Amino acid sequence: MTALAMALDAAFTLALLLVFSNVNRWLGPAPRHEGDGQLPYETGMPPIERAEGSMAVAYYRFAVLFVVFDVDLAFLLPWALSRPVFGAAAATAMSVFVGLLLLLLAYLWRKGVLECKR
Amino acid sequence: MSSFLPIEALAPQLALAAGVVAALLAGMLKERPRGLLRAVAVSALLAAALLAGASLPSAHPPLLRLDRIGLCWQELFCLGALPLAVLMEEDEIPVALLFGSVLGMGLLAAAGSFLTLFLGLELMSLPAYLLVSRGRREEEAREAGLKYFFAGSTAGALFLLGMTLYYAASRSLALAPASGPLAQAGLALMGAAALFKIGAVPLHFWLPDAYEAADPEVAGFLSTSMKAAGVLLLMRLAELAPSSALARVLPAFGVMTMLAGAFLALRQQRLQRLLAYSSISHAGFMILGVGAWAAQGATGAGAAAVYYYLIAYLFMSNGAFAFLKTSGLSTRAQLRGYAQREPRLAALLAALLLSLGGVPPTAGFLAKLLILWETVRCGLYGAALAGALAALVSLGYYLALIRDAYFEPAAGQPPPAALRRHSSGERLVLLACAIPSALLGFFPWLAGGLAGVLSGL
């Protein structure tokens, strides 16, 4: 019974995929192959450059750092609320965790990641 | 002890985590003493191996479960990473990456639930992508790292999908048997992920590129510790359902892998690529061993055969890649006349190659014999025959390399990389790998002892 359900599910998914990837071709008007007809539509303007061009990598590091400390807060908040329940063990665990993050920050600082290079 | 965090069960992993911290701290020093990072790397790995050896089997539900197999494999991961720790550049980043990867492998070995298993799988893979991407030949290394990343992520996605299907069947994330088509499909998908990691044909296409573009010592780590982790993952899955479709097709995968790897290696001109294909062929033997182990109902002897193979391959493969790093050779043509130039290194290479090819009485011979013996014991005669054939074919390229080094006149000047002096670390690693490769085969009782240890679950 489960095997039948799985087979049906697989067939349905495959059919859906085929429909979704082709429905435009079946129903829409024939595509224009001349001029800008093949370009992806963004704002109505022709694109200035290709999407996979290079970007400044400096900002990426700040973004990653931000995520690290953002996730840190996601752990700290429930910990602060549940501290009376878990007691000393939770305090130790969290101080180790925060200590490691501080060490990471010190390392990055020392390596000059926090400086904005132009 | 409270169940808040089973510290004692994770002692080897904590040692490695402390190693990461120590490496980063050493990286912050203004003037770092020479060899400090190397000392940190080696001592943390040795400490983790010792702690794993001293740990006793115990269960820490729901996340962790230490058993004999997992603990033995944890030691293997640490030892397989030692040559890389000695040979790598003096920089804190690769040391931290190596520790992270080995930590993930240890977590995989100590997993008592699919969650921990997946966490370990990803934690061991992510640093490995970076280690490959940091290769000395930058352009190629980056490309290969990206390929490796995509192949590895596909494996991770397959594993996750299989995990959800298995969860749907068993209603629990514990590593416990479940039946029904959903569980079978889940196991098959997770098995495909493990085969991806090991580099089984036809899921091997990423492997030669990654091994060739990585630094030789990194490729040695990938082919030993990383492969051992994939083999362990496969064993954990086969253990869950010994009569599942996954466990029954393993010998077929093993035969396909060892034959394809052996035949593809015959035509290779670049040494590192040749060793990559040879590692595919060896992976076939490991997979065949896991298949035989599962078919026998997870006996100690079957596990010991696989473990012995992994130990032997740990020395042979790490040694062969360390030779490439030490000698600075990259193509077969450069190997010609090498024995006249460097007789001692050439002798070590010959010992390693004979062992890789499985010539008696080396470690490689006994390893292959044990695997084929277990295969015959569970009635897979065809697979055993194919294994012997693959070993024979593989001799074709190992012996050809020895012929190149000993019996061919040197052609042209040696490459500039081959002219630098060898460091004492390089010589130490080569000796420490070549001697056991050549001599471990004289101690067949080791395998019997292993069987006793591994069956005492």
PDB file of C-alpha atoms in Angstrom, chain A residues 2-3 6 89-90 93 100 103 106-107 110-111, chain B residues 4 21 24-25 27-28 30 92-93 181-182 185:
ATOM      1  CA  THR A   2       2.750   2.419   0.996  1.00  0.00           C
ATOM      2  CA  ALA A   3       4.742   1.374  -2.067  1.00  0.00           C
ATOM      3  CA  MET A   6       5.072   6.308  -3.059  1.00  0.00           C
ATOM      4  CA  ALA A  89      25.416  23.794  34.385  1.00  0.00           C
ATOM      5  CA  ALA A  90      23.703  26.117  31.920  1.00  0.00           C
ATOM      6  CA  ALA A  93      27.941  25.988  29.147  1.00  0.00           C
ATOM      7  CA  LEU A 100      34.624  31.005  22.326  1.00  0.00           C
ATOM      8  CA  LEU A 103      37.949  34.515  21.141  1.00  0.00           C
ATOM      9  CA  ALA A 106      39.611  38.702  18.988  1.00  0.00           C
ATOM     10  CA  TYR A 107      41.136  36.489  16.289  1.00  0.00           C
ATOM     11  CA  ARG A 110      43.881  40.626  15.192  1.00  0.00           C
ATOM     12  CA  LYS A 111      43.829  39.460  11.571  1.00  0.00           C
TER      13      LYS A 111
ATOM     14  CA  PHE B   4      22.985  17.706  30.662  1.00  0.00           C
ATOM     15  CA  VAL B  21      41.162  27.075  20.025  1.00  0.00           C
ATOM     16  CA  LEU B  24      43.675  30.103  16.620  1.00  0.00           C
ATOM     17  CA  LEU B  25      45.436  31.438  19.715  1.00  0.00           C
ATOM     18  CA  GLY B  27      47.745  32.251  15.049  1.00  0.00           C
ATOM     19  CA  MET B  28      47.265  35.453  17.045  1.00  0.00           C
ATOM     20  CA  LYS B  30      53.027  38.187  16.836  1.00  0.00           C
ATOM     21  CA  GLU B  92      46.531  28.104  11.717  1.00  0.00           C
ATOM     22  CA  ILE B  93      43.636  27.918   9.257  1.00  0.00           C
ATOM     23  CA  PRO B 181       9.105   0.319   1.743  1.00  0.00           C
ATOM     24  CA  LEU B 182       9.567   3.808   3.214  1.00  0.00           C
ATOM     25  CA  ALA B 185      13.791   3.828   0.279  1.00  0.00           C
TER      26      ALA B 185
END
